[in-house]
CSV table of C-alpha atoms in Angstrom, one decimal:
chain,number,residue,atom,x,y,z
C,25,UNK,CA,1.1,6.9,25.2
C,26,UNK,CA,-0.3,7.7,21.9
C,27,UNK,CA,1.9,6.7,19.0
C,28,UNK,CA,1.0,10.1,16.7
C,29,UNK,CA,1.9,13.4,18.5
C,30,UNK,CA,-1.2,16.2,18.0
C,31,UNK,CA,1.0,18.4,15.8
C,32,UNK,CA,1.9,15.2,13.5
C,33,UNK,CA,-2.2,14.3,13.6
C,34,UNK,CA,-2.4,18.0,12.4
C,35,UNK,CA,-0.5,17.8,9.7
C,36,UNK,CA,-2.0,14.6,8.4
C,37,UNK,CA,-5.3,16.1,8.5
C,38,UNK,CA,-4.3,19.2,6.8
C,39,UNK,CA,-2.8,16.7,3.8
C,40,UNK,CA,-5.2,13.9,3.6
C,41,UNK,CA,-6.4,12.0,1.6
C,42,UNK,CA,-4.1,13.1,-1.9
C,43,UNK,CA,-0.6,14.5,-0.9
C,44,UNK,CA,2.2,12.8,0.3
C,45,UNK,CA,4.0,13.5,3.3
C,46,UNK,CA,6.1,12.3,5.9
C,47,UNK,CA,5.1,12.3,9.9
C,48,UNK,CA,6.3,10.8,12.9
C,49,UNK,CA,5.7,7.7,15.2
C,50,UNK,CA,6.1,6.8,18.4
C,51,UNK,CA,6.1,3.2,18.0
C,52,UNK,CA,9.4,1.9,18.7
C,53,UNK,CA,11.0,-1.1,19.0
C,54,UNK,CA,7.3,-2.7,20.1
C,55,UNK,CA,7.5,-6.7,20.6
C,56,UNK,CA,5.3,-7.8,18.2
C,57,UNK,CA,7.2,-6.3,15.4
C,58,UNK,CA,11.0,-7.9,16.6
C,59,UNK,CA,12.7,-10.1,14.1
C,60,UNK,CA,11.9,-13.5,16.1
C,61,UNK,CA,7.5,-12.3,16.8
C,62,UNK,CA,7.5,-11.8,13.6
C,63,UNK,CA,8.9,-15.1,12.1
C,64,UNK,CA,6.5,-16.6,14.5
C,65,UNK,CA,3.5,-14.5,13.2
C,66,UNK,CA,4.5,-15.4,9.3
C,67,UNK,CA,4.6,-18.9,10.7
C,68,UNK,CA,1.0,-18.6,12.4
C,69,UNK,CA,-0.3,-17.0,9.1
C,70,UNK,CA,-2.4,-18.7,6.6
C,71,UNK,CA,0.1,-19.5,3.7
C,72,UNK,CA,-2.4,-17.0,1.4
C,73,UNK,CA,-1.3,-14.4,3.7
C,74,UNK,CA,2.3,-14.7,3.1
C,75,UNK,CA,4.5,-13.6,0.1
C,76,UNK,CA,8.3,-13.9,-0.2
C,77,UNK,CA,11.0,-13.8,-2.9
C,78,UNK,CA,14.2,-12.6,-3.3
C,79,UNK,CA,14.9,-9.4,-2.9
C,80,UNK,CA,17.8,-8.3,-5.8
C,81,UNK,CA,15.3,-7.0,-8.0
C,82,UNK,CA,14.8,-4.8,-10.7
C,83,UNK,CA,12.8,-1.3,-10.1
C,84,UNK,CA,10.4,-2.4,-13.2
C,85,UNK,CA,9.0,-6.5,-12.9
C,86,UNK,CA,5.1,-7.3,-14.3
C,87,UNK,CA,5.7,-10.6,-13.3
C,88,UNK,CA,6.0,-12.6,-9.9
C,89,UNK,CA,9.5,-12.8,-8.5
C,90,UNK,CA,11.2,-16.4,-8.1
C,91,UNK,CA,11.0,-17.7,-4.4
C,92,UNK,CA,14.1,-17.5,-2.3
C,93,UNK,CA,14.1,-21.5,-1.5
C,94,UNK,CA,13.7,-21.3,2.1
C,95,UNK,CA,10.7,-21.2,4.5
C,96,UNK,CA,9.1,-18.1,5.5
C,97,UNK,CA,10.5,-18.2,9.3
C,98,UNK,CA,13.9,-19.2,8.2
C,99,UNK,CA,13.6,-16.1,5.3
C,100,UNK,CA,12.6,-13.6,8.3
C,101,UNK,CA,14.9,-15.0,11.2
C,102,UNK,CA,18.0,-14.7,8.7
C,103,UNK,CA,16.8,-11.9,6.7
C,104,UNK,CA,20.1,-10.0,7.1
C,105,UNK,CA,21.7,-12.6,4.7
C,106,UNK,CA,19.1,-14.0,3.1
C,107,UNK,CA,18.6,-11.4,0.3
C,108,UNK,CA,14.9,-11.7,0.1
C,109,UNK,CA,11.9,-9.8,0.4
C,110,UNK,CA,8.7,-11.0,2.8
C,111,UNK,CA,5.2,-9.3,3.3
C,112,UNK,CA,2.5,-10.8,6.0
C,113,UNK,CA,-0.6,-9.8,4.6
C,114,UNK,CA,-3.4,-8.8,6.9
C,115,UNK,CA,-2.0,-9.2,10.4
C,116,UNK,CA,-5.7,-8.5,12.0
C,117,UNK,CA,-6.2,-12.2,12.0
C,118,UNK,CA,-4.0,-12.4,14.6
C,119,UNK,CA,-5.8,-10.9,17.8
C,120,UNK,CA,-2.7,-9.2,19.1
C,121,UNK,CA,-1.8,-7.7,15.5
C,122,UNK,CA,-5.2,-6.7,15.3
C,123,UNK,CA,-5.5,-4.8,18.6
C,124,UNK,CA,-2.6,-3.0,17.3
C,125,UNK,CA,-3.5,-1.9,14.1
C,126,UNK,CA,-6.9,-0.9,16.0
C,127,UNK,CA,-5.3,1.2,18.4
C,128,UNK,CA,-3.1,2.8,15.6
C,129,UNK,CA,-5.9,3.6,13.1
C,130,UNK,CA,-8.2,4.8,16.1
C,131,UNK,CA,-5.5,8.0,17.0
C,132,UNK,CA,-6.5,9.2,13.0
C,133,UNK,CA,-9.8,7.8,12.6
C,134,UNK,CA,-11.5,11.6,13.6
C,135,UNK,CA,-9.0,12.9,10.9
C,136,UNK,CA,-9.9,10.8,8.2
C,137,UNK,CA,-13.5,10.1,8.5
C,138,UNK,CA,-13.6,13.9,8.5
C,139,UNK,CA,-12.4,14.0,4.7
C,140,UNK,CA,-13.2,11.0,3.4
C,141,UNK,CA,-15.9,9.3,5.4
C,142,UNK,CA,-16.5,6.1,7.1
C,143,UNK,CA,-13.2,4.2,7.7
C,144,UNK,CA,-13.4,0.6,5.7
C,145,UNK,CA,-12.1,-2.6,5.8
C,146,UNK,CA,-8.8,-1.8,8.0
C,147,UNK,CA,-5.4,-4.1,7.2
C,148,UNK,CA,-2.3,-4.3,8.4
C,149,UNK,CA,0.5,-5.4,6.3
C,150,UNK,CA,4.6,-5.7,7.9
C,151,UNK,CA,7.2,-5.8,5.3
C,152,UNK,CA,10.9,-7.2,6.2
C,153,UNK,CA,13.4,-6.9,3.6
C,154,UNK,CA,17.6,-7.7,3.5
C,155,UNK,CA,19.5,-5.0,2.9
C,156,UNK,CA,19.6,-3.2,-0.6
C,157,UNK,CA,16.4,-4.9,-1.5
C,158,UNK,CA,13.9,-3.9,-4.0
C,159,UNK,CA,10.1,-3.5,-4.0
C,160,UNK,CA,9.5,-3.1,-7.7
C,161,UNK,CA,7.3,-0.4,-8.9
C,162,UNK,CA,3.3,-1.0,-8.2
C,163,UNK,CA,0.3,0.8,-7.2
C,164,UNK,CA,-2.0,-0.2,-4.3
C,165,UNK,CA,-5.9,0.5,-3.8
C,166,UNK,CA,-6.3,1.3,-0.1
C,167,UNK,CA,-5.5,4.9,1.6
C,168,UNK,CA,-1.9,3.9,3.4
C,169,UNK,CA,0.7,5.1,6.3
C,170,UNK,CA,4.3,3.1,5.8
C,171,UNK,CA,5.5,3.2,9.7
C,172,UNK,CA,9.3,2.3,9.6
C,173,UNK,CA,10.4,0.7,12.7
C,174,UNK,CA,13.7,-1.2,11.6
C,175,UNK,CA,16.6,-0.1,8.9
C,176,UNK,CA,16.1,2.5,6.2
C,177,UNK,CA,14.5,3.0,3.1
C,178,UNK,CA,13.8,5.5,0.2
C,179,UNK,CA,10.0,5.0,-1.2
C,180,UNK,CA,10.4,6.9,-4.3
C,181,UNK,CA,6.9,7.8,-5.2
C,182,UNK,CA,4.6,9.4,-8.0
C,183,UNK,CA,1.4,11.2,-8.4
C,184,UNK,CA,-1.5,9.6,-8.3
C,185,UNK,CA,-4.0,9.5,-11.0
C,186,UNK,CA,-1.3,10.8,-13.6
C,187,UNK,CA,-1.5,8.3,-16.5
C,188,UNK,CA,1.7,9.1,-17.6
C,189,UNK,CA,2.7,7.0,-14.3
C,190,UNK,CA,0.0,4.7,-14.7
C,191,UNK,CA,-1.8,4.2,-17.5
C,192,UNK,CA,-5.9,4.5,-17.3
C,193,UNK,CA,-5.9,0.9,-18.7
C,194,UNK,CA,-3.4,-0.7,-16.2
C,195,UNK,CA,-5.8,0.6,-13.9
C,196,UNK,CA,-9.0,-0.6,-15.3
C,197,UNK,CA,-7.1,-4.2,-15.6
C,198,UNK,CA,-6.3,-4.2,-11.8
C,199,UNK,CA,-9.9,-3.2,-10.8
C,200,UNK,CA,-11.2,-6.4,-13.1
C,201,UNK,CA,-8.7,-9.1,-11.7
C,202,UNK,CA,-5.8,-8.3,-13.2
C,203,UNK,CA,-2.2,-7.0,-11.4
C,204,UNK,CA,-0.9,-4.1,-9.8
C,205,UNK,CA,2.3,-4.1,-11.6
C,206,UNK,CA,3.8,-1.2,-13.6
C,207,UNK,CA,6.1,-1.2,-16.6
C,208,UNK,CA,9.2,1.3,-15.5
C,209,UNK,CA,10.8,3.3,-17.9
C,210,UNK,CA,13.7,5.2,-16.9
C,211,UNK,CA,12.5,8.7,-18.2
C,212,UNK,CA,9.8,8.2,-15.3
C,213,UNK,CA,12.3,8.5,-12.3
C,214,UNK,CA,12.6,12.0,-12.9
C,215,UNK,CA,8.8,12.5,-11.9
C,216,UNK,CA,8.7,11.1,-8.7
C,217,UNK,CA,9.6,12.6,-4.9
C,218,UNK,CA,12.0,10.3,-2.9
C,219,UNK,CA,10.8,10.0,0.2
C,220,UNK,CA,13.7,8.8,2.6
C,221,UNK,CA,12.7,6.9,6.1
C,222,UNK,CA,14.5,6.0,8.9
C,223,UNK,CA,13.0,4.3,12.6
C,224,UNK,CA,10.5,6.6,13.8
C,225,UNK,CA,8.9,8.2,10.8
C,226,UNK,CA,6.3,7.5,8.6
C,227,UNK,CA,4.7,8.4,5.1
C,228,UNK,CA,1.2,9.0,3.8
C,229,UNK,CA,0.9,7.3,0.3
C,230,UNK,CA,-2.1,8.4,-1.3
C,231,UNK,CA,-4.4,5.4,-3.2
C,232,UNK,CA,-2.9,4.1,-6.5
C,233,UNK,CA,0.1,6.3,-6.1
C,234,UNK,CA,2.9,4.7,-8.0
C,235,UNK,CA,6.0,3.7,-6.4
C,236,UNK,CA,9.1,2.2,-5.8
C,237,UNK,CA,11.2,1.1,-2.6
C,238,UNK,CA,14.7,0.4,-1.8
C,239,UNK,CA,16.0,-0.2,1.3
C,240,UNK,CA,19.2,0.6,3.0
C,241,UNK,CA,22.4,-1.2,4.0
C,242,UNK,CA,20.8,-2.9,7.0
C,243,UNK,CA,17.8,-4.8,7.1
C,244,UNK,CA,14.3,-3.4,7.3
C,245,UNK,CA,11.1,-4.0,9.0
C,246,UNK,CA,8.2,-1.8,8.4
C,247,UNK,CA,4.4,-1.6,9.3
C,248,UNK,CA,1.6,-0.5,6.4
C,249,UNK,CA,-1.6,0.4,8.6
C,250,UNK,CA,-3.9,0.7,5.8
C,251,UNK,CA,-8.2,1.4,4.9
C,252,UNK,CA,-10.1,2.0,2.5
C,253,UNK,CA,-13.6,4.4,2.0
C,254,UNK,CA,-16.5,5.0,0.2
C,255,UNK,CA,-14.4,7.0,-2.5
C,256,UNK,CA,-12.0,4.7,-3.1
C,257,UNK,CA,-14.5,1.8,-3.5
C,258,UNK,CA,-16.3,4.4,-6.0
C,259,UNK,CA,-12.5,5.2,-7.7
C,260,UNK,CA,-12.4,1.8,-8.3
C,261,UNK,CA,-15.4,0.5,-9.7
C,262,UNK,CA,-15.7,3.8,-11.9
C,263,UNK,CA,-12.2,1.9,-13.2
C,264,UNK,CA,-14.4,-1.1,-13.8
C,265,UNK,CA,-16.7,0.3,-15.6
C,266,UNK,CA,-14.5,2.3,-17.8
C,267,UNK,CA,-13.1,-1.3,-18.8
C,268,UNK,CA,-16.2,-2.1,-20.2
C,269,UNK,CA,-16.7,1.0,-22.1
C,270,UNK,CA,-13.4,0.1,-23.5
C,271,UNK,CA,-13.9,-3.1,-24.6
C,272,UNK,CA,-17.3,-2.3,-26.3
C,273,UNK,CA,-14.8,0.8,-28.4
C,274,UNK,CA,-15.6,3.8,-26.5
C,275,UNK,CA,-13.0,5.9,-24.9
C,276,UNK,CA,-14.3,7.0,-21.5
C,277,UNK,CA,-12.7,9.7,-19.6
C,278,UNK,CA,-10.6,8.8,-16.4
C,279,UNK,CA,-12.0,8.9,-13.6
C,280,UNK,CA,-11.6,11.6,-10.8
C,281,UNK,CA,-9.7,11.8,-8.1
C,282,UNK,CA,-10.9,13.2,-4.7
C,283,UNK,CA,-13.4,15.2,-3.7
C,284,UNK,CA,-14.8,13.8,-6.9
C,285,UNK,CA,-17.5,10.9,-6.3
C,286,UNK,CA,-17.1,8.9,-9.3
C,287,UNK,CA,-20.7,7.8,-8.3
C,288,UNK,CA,-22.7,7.1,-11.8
C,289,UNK,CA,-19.5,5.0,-13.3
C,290,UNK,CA,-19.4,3.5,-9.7
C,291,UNK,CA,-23.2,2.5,-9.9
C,292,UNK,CA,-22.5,1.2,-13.3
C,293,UNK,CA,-20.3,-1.4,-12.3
C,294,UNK,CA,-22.4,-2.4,-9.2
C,295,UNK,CA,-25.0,-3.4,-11.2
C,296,UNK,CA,-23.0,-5.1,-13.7
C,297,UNK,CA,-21.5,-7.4,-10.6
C,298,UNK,CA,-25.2,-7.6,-9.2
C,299,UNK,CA,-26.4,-8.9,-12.6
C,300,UNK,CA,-23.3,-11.4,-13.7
C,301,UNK,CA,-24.2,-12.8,-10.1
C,302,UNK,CA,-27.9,-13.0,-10.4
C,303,UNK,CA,-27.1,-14.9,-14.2
C-alpha cells in the first residue's frame, strides 16, 4: 500500500518546492514509530544524534534549552508527563528507519526531481513532544514533509526568503557555522499561516521557512522525511558568500529563491572552501 494517495502526489507536485500545504498519509500507527520502538531507537542512536530538553518553552529562544534531567529512553517512554521535547536525528542509520524513509521519499522522488533535480542527502528526523510543548521559532535548510502520526499540533509558519522573518544576515550566519535560531517579536505572528495537524496528515515546509510549533493536549510523535538538491546547496552557499561581501563592507543583494540558481554566488563560496582547505 502506498503511503501518499495519487491525488495527494498531485497536489504536492503542483506546489513544490516554495508553497506550503497540507496532504495526507497513509502511515498509521506503523511499529517503528510506537512510543516503546522509539525509546529503543533514541537508545540505539549515537548520542550526537539525539537532542532533548524540556519542553515549556518560549515561541522566541537563540539559545539552547536546559536538559530535562532524565535519560533519553526514560524522556520518550514517559513523555506524557515528562514535559520535554526529544528529536532523533537521522534515523537512516538504523537499517529499518532507513528502509522506511527510502520507501517514503521513493513515492515523491518523480515529483520532486521533476522541479528541482536530483534528490540529495535524504534524512529522517522523528520528533516526540509532551503535551502543550513548544518548538521555538527556527528555520531549517533541507526541502521537508512533517508526517504526524501521534497527538496534534499547530506549525505556525512563515514565508520563506522574507527578511522581515529572517533577516539576510541570520541567514548568512547559519550557512558559516552559526545557528538556526530566530529572534521572535510578537508583531511577527500576524504574518504567518497556522498550519493545524492531526494523525494522518502532513505539511510541506518549504527550505528556510520560519516557524514555530505547539502541540496539543496529548502527546505527539511526528516523522520529518527530509532532502536536499542542487538549489538548495546553491541557496546556501550564495548565503556564504554574501557573508563575505559583508564583512569586507559591501551590501550584496539576497539571494534568490527558486527557479533562481544562485550559481555565480554559489561558485564563489566553493572556491573559497576549496582554497581555505588547500591553505
Amino acid at each position: 500500500m502506498t503511503v501518499f494517495s495519487s491525488e495527494d502526489r498531485a497536489l504536492f507536485a503542483a506546489n513544490y518546492p516554495e508553497v506550503p500545504h497540507k496532504l495526507h498519509h497513509r502511515l498509521g500507527r506503523h511499529p517503528l514509530l510506537e512510543i516503546d520502538a522509539l525509546a529503543r531507537l533514541a537508545e540505539a542512536l549515537p548520542a550526537a544524534s539525539i537532542e532533548y530538553n524540556k519542553a515549556d518553552l518560549p515561541i522566541g529562544l537563540t539559545e539552547k534549552p536546559e536538559a530535562s534531567g532524565l535519560s533519553v529512553g526514560e524522556t520518550i517512554r514517559r513523555i506524557e508527563e515528562t514535559g520535554s521535547w526529544a528529536a532523533l536525528k537521522n534515523i537512516e542509520q538504523v537499517p529499518e528507519y532507513a528502509a522506511l524513509l527510502a520507501d517514503l521519499l521513493a513515492e515523491i522522488q518523480p515529483q520532486i526531481e521533476a522541479k528541482t533535480g536530483r534528490m540529495m542527502k535524504t534524512q529522517g528526523f522523528v520528533f516526540i513532544t509532551s503535551p502543550g510543548g513548544v518548538t521555538p521559532y527556527h528555520f531549517d535548510p533541507e526541502h521537508n514533509i512533517l508526517l504526524q502520526i501521534r497527538g496534534t499540533k499547530v506549525m505556525t509558519q512563515f514565508p520563506a526568503g522574507d527578511a522581515r522573518f529572517a533577516p539576510d544576515e541570520v541567514h548568512e550566519t547559519y550557512h558559516t557555522g552559526g545557528g538556526r535560531e530566530l529572534v521572535w517579536r510578537d508583531e511577527l505572528r500576524s504574518g504567518g499561516t497556522e498550519f493545524p495537524l492531526s494523525p494522518g496528515e502532513a505539511l510541506f515546509v518549504p527550505v528556510m521557512a520560519p516557524h514555530f510549533v505547539v502541540t496539543g493536549p496529548d502527546s505527539s510523535v511526528s516523522l520529518s522525511i527530509t532532502w536536499r538538491s542542487e538549489w538548495s546547496f546553491a541557496e546556501a552557499d550564495a548565503r556564504a558568500f554574501n557573508s563575505v561581501l559583508r564583512r569586507i563592507g559591501m551590501k550584496p543583494a539576497s539571494t534568490g529563491r527558486w527557479p533562481h540558481g544562485n550559481q555565480v554566488k554559489a561558485l564563489g563560496w566553493r572556491l573559497i572552501r576549496k582554497l581555505r582547505g588547500a591553505g
